[in-house]
GROMACS .gro file of N, CA and C in nm:
model
  387
    1MET      N    1  -1.088  -0.258   1.169
    1MET     CA    2  -1.072  -0.161   1.277
    1MET      C    3  -0.926  -0.146   1.307
    2ALA      N    4  -0.881  -0.016   1.331
    2ALA     CA    5  -0.737  -0.011   1.355
    2ALA      C    6  -0.693  -0.026   1.491
    3ASP      N    7  -0.599  -0.088   1.522
    3ASP     CA    8  -0.542  -0.106   1.662
    3ASP      C    9  -0.461   0.026   1.709
    4THR      N   10  -0.429   0.035   1.826
    4THR     CA   11  -0.359   0.139   1.872
    4THR      C   12  -0.241   0.083   1.972
    5THR      N   13  -0.138   0.154   1.975
    5THR     CA   14  -0.026   0.107   2.063
    5THR      C   15  -0.056   0.175   2.203
    6SER      N   16   0.044   0.150   2.300
    6SER     CA   17   0.019   0.181   2.425
    6SER      C   18   0.022   0.363   2.430
    7ILE      N   19   0.095   0.406   2.328
    7ILE     CA   20   0.110   0.556   2.323
    7ILE      C   21  -0.012   0.613   2.216
    8GLY      N   22  -0.099   0.540   2.181
    8GLY     CA   23  -0.209   0.573   2.096
    8GLY      C   24  -0.198   0.599   1.958
    9GLU      N   25  -0.073   0.555   1.904
    9GLU     CA   26  -0.056   0.567   1.750
    9GLU      C   27  -0.146   0.456   1.692
   10ALA      N   28  -0.208   0.502   1.593
   10ALA     CA   29  -0.309   0.412   1.526
   10ALA      C   30  -0.229   0.304   1.433
   11ARG      N   31  -0.265   0.199   1.434
   11ARG     CA   32  -0.221   0.072   1.351
   11ARG      C   33  -0.327   0.036   1.253
   12MET      N   34  -0.295   0.007   1.129
   12MET     CA   35  -0.388  -0.057   1.029
   12MET      C   36  -0.369  -0.195   1.010
   13ARG      N   37  -0.464  -0.255   0.968
   13ARG     CA   38  -0.454  -0.405   0.923
   13ARG      C   39  -0.428  -0.390   0.774
   14ILE      N   40  -0.396  -0.504   0.724
   14ILE     CA   41  -0.341  -0.511   0.584
   14ILE      C   42  -0.460  -0.464   0.494
   15GLY      N   43  -0.581  -0.499   0.510
   15GLY     CA   44  -0.687  -0.467   0.424
   15GLY      C   45  -0.711  -0.294   0.428
   16GLU      N   46  -0.687  -0.255   0.544
   16GLU     CA   47  -0.708  -0.101   0.553
   16GLU      C   48  -0.592  -0.028   0.489
   17LEU      N   49  -0.465  -0.090   0.502
   17LEU     CA   50  -0.350  -0.022   0.414
   17LEU      C   51  -0.380  -0.044   0.278
   18ALA      N   52  -0.436  -0.149   0.232
   18ALA     CA   53  -0.471  -0.167   0.085
   18ALA      C   54  -0.560  -0.053   0.046
   19GLU      N   55  -0.669  -0.041   0.108
   19GLU     CA   56  -0.770   0.059   0.071
   19GLU      C   57  -0.715   0.186   0.085
   20ALA      N   58  -0.633   0.221   0.164
   20ALA     CA   59  -0.566   0.364   0.184
   20ALA      C   60  -0.476   0.400   0.069
   21THR      N   61  -0.422   0.291   0.008
   21THR     CA   62  -0.312   0.311  -0.093
   21THR      C   63  -0.359   0.271  -0.232
   22GLY      N   64  -0.462   0.204  -0.243
   22GLY     CA   65  -0.503   0.161  -0.391
   22GLY      C   66  -0.441   0.030  -0.421
   23ALA      N   67  -0.332  -0.009  -0.350
   23ALA     CA   68  -0.268  -0.147  -0.365
   23ALA      C   69  -0.360  -0.267  -0.326
   24THR      N   70  -0.337  -0.384  -0.389
   24THR     CA   71  -0.406  -0.498  -0.340
   24THR      C   72  -0.337  -0.549  -0.219
   25VAL      N   73  -0.406  -0.630  -0.146
   25VAL     CA   74  -0.345  -0.705  -0.036
   25VAL      C   75  -0.248  -0.788  -0.074
   26ARG      N   76  -0.259  -0.857  -0.185
   26ARG     CA   77  -0.162  -0.955  -0.234
   26ARG      C   78  -0.023  -0.863  -0.273
   27ALA      N   79  -0.040  -0.741  -0.322
   27ALA     CA   80   0.074  -0.669  -0.352
   27ALA      C   81   0.138  -0.625  -0.231
   28ILE      N   82   0.067  -0.591  -0.122
   28ILE     CA   83   0.127  -0.560   0.010
   28ILE      C   84   0.207  -0.669   0.073
   29ARG      N   85   0.142  -0.796   0.047
   29ARG     CA   86   0.231  -0.911   0.098
   29ARG      C   87   0.353  -0.924   0.004
   30TYR      N   88   0.348  -0.904  -0.109
   30TYR     CA   89   0.460  -0.902  -0.200
   30TYR      C   90   0.567  -0.812  -0.161
   31TYR      N   91   0.524  -0.690  -0.139
   31TYR     CA   92   0.608  -0.586  -0.080
   31TYR      C   93   0.683  -0.632   0.041
   32GLU      N   94   0.619  -0.699   0.137
   32GLU     CA   95   0.673  -0.750   0.252
   32GLU      C   96   0.771  -0.865   0.224
   33GLU      N   97   0.736  -0.959   0.140
   33GLU     CA   98   0.823  -1.069   0.103
   33GLU      C   99   0.960  -1.030   0.040
   34GLN      N  100   0.942  -0.901  -0.030
   34GLN     CA  101   1.066  -0.854  -0.102
   34GLN      C  102   1.141  -0.771  -0.008
   35GLY      N  103   1.094  -0.747   0.121
   35GLY     CA  104   1.182  -0.667   0.215
   35GLY      C  105   1.161  -0.527   0.193
   36LEU      N  106   1.060  -0.471   0.125
   36LEU     CA  107   1.014  -0.337   0.107
   36LEU      C  108   0.930  -0.269   0.192
   37LEU      N  109   0.865  -0.356   0.280
   37LEU     CA  110   0.775  -0.309   0.373
   37LEU      C  111   0.782  -0.407   0.491
   38ARG      N  112   0.778  -0.349   0.601
   38ARG     CA  113   0.799  -0.428   0.738
   38ARG      C  114   0.695  -0.400   0.827
   39PRO      N  115   0.591  -0.480   0.837
   39PRO     CA  116   0.472  -0.462   0.922
   39PRO      C  117   0.530  -0.519   1.071
   40GLU      N  118   0.453  -0.455   1.160
   40GLU     CA  119   0.462  -0.527   1.300
   40GLU      C  120   0.358  -0.628   1.300
   41ARG      N  121   0.381  -0.705   1.404
   41ARG     CA  122   0.269  -0.827   1.431
   41ARG      C  123   0.208  -0.814   1.558
   42THR      N  124   0.081  -0.852   1.560
   42THR     CA  125   0.013  -0.857   1.678
   42THR      C  126   0.049  -0.995   1.769
   43ALA      N  127   0.003  -1.009   1.888
   43ALA     CA  128   0.019  -1.108   1.954
   43ALA      C  129  -0.021  -1.235   1.886
   44SER      N  130  -0.134  -1.223   1.813
   44SER     CA  131  -0.187  -1.330   1.739
   44SER      C  132  -0.128  -1.351   1.601
   45GLY      N  133  -0.027  -1.277   1.557
   45GLY     CA  134   0.050  -1.286   1.432
   45GLY      C  135   0.006  -1.215   1.324
   46GLN      N  136  -0.114  -1.124   1.338
   46GLN     CA  137  -0.168  -1.033   1.228
   46GLN      C  138  -0.073  -0.925   1.209
   47ARG      N  139  -0.063  -0.890   1.076
   47ARG     CA  140   0.013  -0.784   1.038
   47ARG      C  141  -0.058  -0.659   1.070
   48VAL      N  142   0.011  -0.562   1.125
   48VAL     CA  143  -0.044  -0.424   1.153
   48VAL      C  144   0.059  -0.331   1.098
   49TYR      N  145   0.014  -0.199   1.054
   49TYR     CA  146   0.098  -0.109   0.981
   49TYR      C  147   0.080   0.034   1.062
   50THR      N  148   0.197   0.101   1.060
   50THR     CA  149   0.176   0.249   1.123
   50THR      C  150   0.128   0.333   1.001
   51PRO      N  151   0.085   0.458   1.040
   51PRO     CA  152   0.038   0.529   0.926
   51PRO      C  153   0.147   0.573   0.822
   52ASP      N  154   0.279   0.555   0.858
   52ASP     CA  155   0.391   0.583   0.767
   52ASP      C  156   0.386   0.490   0.656
   53ALA      N  157   0.324   0.363   0.681
   53ALA     CA  158   0.327   0.260   0.568
   53ALA      C  159   0.251   0.306   0.453
   54VAL      N  160   0.153   0.402   0.477
   54VAL     CA  161   0.079   0.453   0.345
   54VAL      C  162   0.170   0.514   0.248
   55ASP      N  163   0.259   0.609   0.312
   55ASP     CA  164   0.351   0.673   0.226
   55ASP      C  165   0.449   0.574   0.155
   56GLN      N  166   0.492   0.465   0.252
   56GLN     CA  167   0.591   0.373   0.188
   56GLN      C  168   0.536   0.311   0.082
   57VAL      N  169   0.410   0.255   0.098
   57VAL     CA  170   0.354   0.184  -0.016
   57VAL      C  171   0.331   0.272  -0.146
   58ARG      N  172   0.303   0.401  -0.135
   58ARG     CA  173   0.280   0.494  -0.241
   58ARG      C  174   0.410   0.519  -0.315
   59TRP      N  175   0.522   0.519  -0.238
   59TRP     CA  176   0.661   0.537  -0.278
   59TRP      C  177   0.695   0.429  -0.364
   60ILE      N  178   0.680   0.290  -0.300
   60ILE     CA  179   0.710   0.165  -0.359
   60ILE      C  180   0.631   0.166  -0.502
   61ARG      N  181   0.500   0.195  -0.502
   61ARG     CA  182   0.423   0.195  -0.627
   61ARG      C  183   0.470   0.293  -0.722
   62THR      N  184   0.518   0.390  -0.684
   62THR     CA  185   0.569   0.497  -0.784
   62THR      C  186   0.690   0.455  -0.836
   63LEU      N  187   0.794   0.380  -0.766
   63LEU     CA  188   0.916   0.342  -0.829
   63LEU      C  189   0.882   0.210  -0.914
   64LEU      N  190   0.801   0.141  -0.872
   64LEU     CA  191   0.760   0.027  -0.964
   64LEU      C  192   0.699   0.067  -1.081
   65GLY      N  193   0.616   0.171  -1.069
   65GLY     CA  194   0.546   0.237  -1.200
   65GLY      C  195   0.652   0.296  -1.302
   66ASN      N  196   0.762   0.344  -1.242
   66ASN     CA  197   0.875   0.406  -1.320
   66ASN      C  198   0.973   0.298  -1.351
   67GLY      N  199   0.962   0.173  -1.344
   67GLY     CA  200   1.043   0.079  -1.400
   67GLY      C  201   1.143   0.015  -1.304
   68PHE      N  202   1.139   0.053  -1.193
   68PHE     CA  203   1.229  -0.010  -1.091
   68PHE      C  204   1.186  -0.137  -1.049
   69PRO      N  205   1.275  -0.228  -1.054
   69PRO     CA  206   1.238  -0.366  -1.005
   69PRO      C  207   1.240  -0.369  -0.841
   70SER      N  208   1.177  -0.460  -0.798
   70SER     CA  209   1.172  -0.474  -0.638
   70SER      C  210   1.311  -0.487  -0.584
   71ARG      N  211   1.399  -0.561  -0.659
   71ARG     CA  212   1.542  -0.575  -0.600
   71ARG      C  213   1.620  -0.439  -0.574
   72ALA      N  214   1.580  -0.346  -0.702
   72ALA     CA  215   1.653  -0.215  -0.682
   72ALA      C  216   1.593  -0.125  -0.570
   73ILE      N  217   1.456  -0.134  -0.564
   73ILE     CA  218   1.396  -0.060  -0.452
   73ILE      C  219   1.431  -0.101  -0.318
   74ALA      N  220   1.455  -0.218  -0.307
   74ALA     CA  221   1.493  -0.273  -0.165
   74ALA      C  222   1.636  -0.197  -0.138
   75LYS      N  223   1.698  -0.165  -0.225
   75LYS     CA  224   1.833  -0.078  -0.197
   75LYS      C  225   1.809   0.049  -0.172
   76LEU      N  226   1.702   0.112  -0.202
   76LEU     CA  227   1.684   0.248  -0.174
   76LEU      C  228   1.601   0.274  -0.053
   77ARG      N  229   1.599   0.402  -0.016
   77ARG     CA  230   1.517   0.443   0.105
   77ARG      C  231   1.449   0.579   0.047
   78ARG      N  232   1.333   0.599   0.119
   78ARG     CA  233   1.270   0.720   0.082
   78ARG      C  234   1.350   0.839   0.122
   79CYS      N  235   1.358   0.939   0.050
   79CYS     CA  236   1.436   1.056   0.063
   79CYS      C  237   1.351   1.171   0.039
   80THR      N  238   1.361   1.284   0.130
   80THR     CA  239   1.269   1.407   0.089
   80THR      C  240   1.344   1.505   0.034
   81SER      N  241   1.486   1.491   0.018
   81SER     CA  242   1.561   1.598  -0.063
   81SER      C  243   1.677   1.519  -0.137
   82ALA      N  244   1.734   1.579  -0.235
   82ALA     CA  245   1.844   1.522  -0.297
   82ALA      C  246   1.978   1.508  -0.226
   83GLU      N  247   1.973   1.596  -0.110
   83GLU     CA  248   2.097   1.590  -0.020
   83GLU      C  249   2.102   1.471   0.052
   84GLU      N  250   1.979   1.402   0.084
   84GLU     CA  251   1.969   1.276   0.151
   84GLU      C  252   2.016   1.147   0.075
   85VAL      N  253   2.032   1.156  -0.056
   85VAL     CA  254   2.043   1.044  -0.124
   85VAL      C  255   2.189   1.024  -0.117
   86THR      N  256   2.221   0.887  -0.095
   86THR     CA  257   2.362   0.841  -0.069
   86THR      C  258   2.431   0.809  -0.207
   87PRO      N  259   2.562   0.793  -0.201
   87PRO     CA  260   2.621   0.753  -0.327
   87PRO      C  261   2.576   0.627  -0.362
   88GLU      N  262   2.554   0.530  -0.272
   88GLU     CA  263   2.525   0.398  -0.320
   88GLU      C  264   2.380   0.398  -0.387
   89GLN      N  265   2.286   0.484  -0.320
   89GLN     CA  266   2.153   0.491  -0.384
   89GLN      C  267   2.169   0.564  -0.530
   90ARG      N  268   2.252   0.656  -0.555
   90ARG     CA  269   2.278   0.712  -0.684
   90ARG      C  270   2.310   0.599  -0.770
   91ALA      N  271   2.410   0.531  -0.730
   91ALA     CA  272   2.443   0.421  -0.813
   91ALA      C  273   2.352   0.318  -0.860
   92VAL      N  274   2.251   0.295  -0.767
   92VAL     CA  275   2.134   0.224  -0.805
   92VAL      C  276   2.048   0.270  -0.914
   93VAL      N  277   2.024   0.410  -0.885
   93VAL     CA  278   1.948   0.484  -0.988
   93VAL      C  279   1.997   0.471  -1.120
   94TYR      N  280   2.136   0.513  -1.133
   94TYR     CA  281   2.213   0.513  -1.251
   94TYR      C  282   2.217   0.368  -1.325
   95GLU      N  283   2.230   0.260  -1.232
   95GLU     CA  284   2.214   0.134  -1.285
   95GLU      C  285   2.092   0.105  -1.354
   96GLU      N  286   1.986   0.145  -1.293
   96GLU     CA  287   1.855   0.114  -1.350
   96GLU      C  288   1.829   0.204  -1.465
   97TYR      N  289   1.882   0.309  -1.462
   97TYR     CA  290   1.871   0.413  -1.586
   97TYR      C  291   1.934   0.329  -1.701
   98ALA      N  292   2.047   0.275  -1.697
   98ALA     CA  293   2.139   0.209  -1.805
   98ALA      C  294   2.062   0.097  -1.844
   99ARG      N  295   1.990   0.029  -1.741
   99ARG     CA  296   1.911  -0.096  -1.783
   99ARG      C  297   1.787  -0.068  -1.882
  100ILE      N  298   1.730   0.045  -1.848
  100ILE     CA  299   1.613   0.100  -1.905
  100ILE      C  300   1.651   0.148  -2.055
  101GLU      N  301   1.777   0.224  -2.052
  101GLU     CA  302   1.822   0.267  -2.187
  101GLU      C  303   1.852   0.152  -2.268
  102ALA      N  304   1.913   0.050  -2.229
  102ALA     CA  305   1.948  -0.064  -2.303
  102ALA      C  306   1.812  -0.130  -2.358
  103GLU      N  307   1.709  -0.126  -2.264
  103GLU     CA  308   1.579  -0.194  -2.327
  103GLU      C  309   1.527  -0.107  -2.432
  104TYR      N  310   1.540   0.013  -2.412
  104TYR     CA  311   1.486   0.111  -2.518
  104TYR      C  312   1.549   0.106  -2.637
  105ARG      N  313   1.681   0.081  -2.634
  105ARG     CA  314   1.762   0.079  -2.755
  105ARG      C  315   1.731  -0.056  -2.836
  106ALA      N  316   1.707  -0.148  -2.767
  106ALA     CA  317   1.670  -0.279  -2.818
  106ALA      C  318   1.533  -0.280  -2.879
  107ALA      N  319   1.439  -0.221  -2.811
  107ALA     CA  320   1.309  -0.210  -2.871
  107ALA      C  321   1.307  -0.116  -2.978
  108ALA      N  322   1.392  -0.019  -2.994
  108ALA     CA  323   1.404   0.081  -3.110
  108ALA      C  324   1.458  -0.007  -3.221
  109ALA      N  325   1.561  -0.083  -3.202
  109ALA     CA  326   1.601  -0.175  -3.320
  109ALA      C  327   1.514  -0.270  -3.351
  110THR      N  328   1.434  -0.325  -3.281
  110THR     CA  329   1.331  -0.428  -3.310
  110THR      C  330   1.226  -0.342  -3.414
  111LYS      N  331   1.198  -0.223  -3.367
  111LYS     CA  332   1.089  -0.147  -3.437
  111LYS      C  333   1.142  -0.117  -3.582
  112GLU      N  334   1.268  -0.076  -3.589
  112GLU     CA  335   1.327  -0.055  -3.726
  112GLU      C  336   1.318  -0.172  -3.803
  113ARG      N  337   1.345  -0.290  -3.753
  113ARG     CA  338   1.339  -0.419  -3.831
  113ARG      C  339   1.203  -0.453  -3.878
  114PHE      N  340   1.106  -0.419  -3.795
  114PHE     CA  341   0.958  -0.435  -3.833
  114PHE      C  342   0.924  -0.347  -3.947
  115GLU      N  343   0.983  -0.220  -3.931
  115GLU     CA  344   0.954  -0.128  -4.039
  115GLU      C  345   1.011  -0.164  -4.173
  116SER      N  346   1.119  -0.221  -4.178
  116SER     CA  347   1.184  -0.287  -4.294
  116SER      C  348   1.102  -0.391  -4.352
  117VAL      N  349   1.037  -0.468  -4.271
  117VAL     CA  350   0.954  -0.580  -4.322
  117VAL      C  351   0.833  -0.513  -4.372
  118LEU      N  352   0.773  -0.410  -4.312
  118LEU     CA  353   0.647  -0.353  -4.366
  118LEU      C  354   0.671  -0.282  -4.508
  119ALA      N  355   0.804  -0.219  -4.504
  119ALA     CA  356   0.844  -0.155  -4.628
  119ALA      C  357   0.855  -0.265  -4.739
  120PHE      N  358   0.917  -0.383  -4.714
  120PHE     CA  359   0.915  -0.494  -4.795
  120PHE      C  360   0.798  -0.535  -4.857
  121ILE      N  361   0.690  -0.556  -4.773
  121ILE     CA  362   0.557  -0.605  -4.810
  121ILE      C  363   0.460  -0.482  -4.875
  122GLY      N  364   0.533  -0.372  -4.888
  122GLY     CA  365   0.455  -0.274  -4.947
  122GLY      C  366   0.353  -0.192  -4.838
  123GLU      N  367   0.392  -0.197  -4.713
  123GLU     CA  368   0.300  -0.129  -4.627
  123GLU      C  369   0.394  -0.028  -4.539
  124GLY      N  370   0.324   0.064  -4.479
  124GLY     CA  371   0.401   0.157  -4.395
  124GLY      C  372   0.354   0.149  -4.254
  125PRO      N  373   0.435   0.190  -4.156
  125PRO     CA  374   0.392   0.183  -4.023
  125PRO      C  375   0.261   0.264  -4.015
  126GLY      N  376   0.162   0.193  -3.930
  126GLY     CA  377   0.023   0.238  -3.905
  126GLY      C  378  -0.070   0.230  -4.036
  127ARG      N  379  -0.027   0.163  -4.135
  127ARG     CA  380  -0.125   0.132  -4.236
  127ARG      C  381  -0.163   0.000  -4.256
  128PRO      N  382  -0.278  -0.032  -4.226
  128PRO     CA  383  -0.312  -0.184  -4.236
  128PRO      C  384  -0.307  -0.220  -4.386
  129GLY      N  385  -0.290  -0.370  -4.408
  129GLY     CA  386  -0.287  -0.408  -4.549
  129GLY      C  387  -0.425  -0.402  -4.606
   0.00000   0.00000   0.00000
């Protein structure tokens, strides 16, 4: 059951946030440990989240799904337009793009080496022995 503040804004517990976002409770705790999500605490120490946390978790999951590590996400903040993106945030995005590009090139080189082995043994890509 959601709590409310003195001004009536709803607060969700961690399980409710997980259900609202499709994330696991464990993932939400991880996001908190990484500094990506900052819940409030009740007097008894339980985590409670504002409705904005739903968008925050969805944003975190989108970036993770696009290959951003949590350390990079921690340097970013949600923006609603390109004009809001700072030079520092742009640098983080370009840095991660360069990292992904290097990984792609390494994977492509590995694939080429495998194809040469397949050619050597008389097989082609996608053809089982």
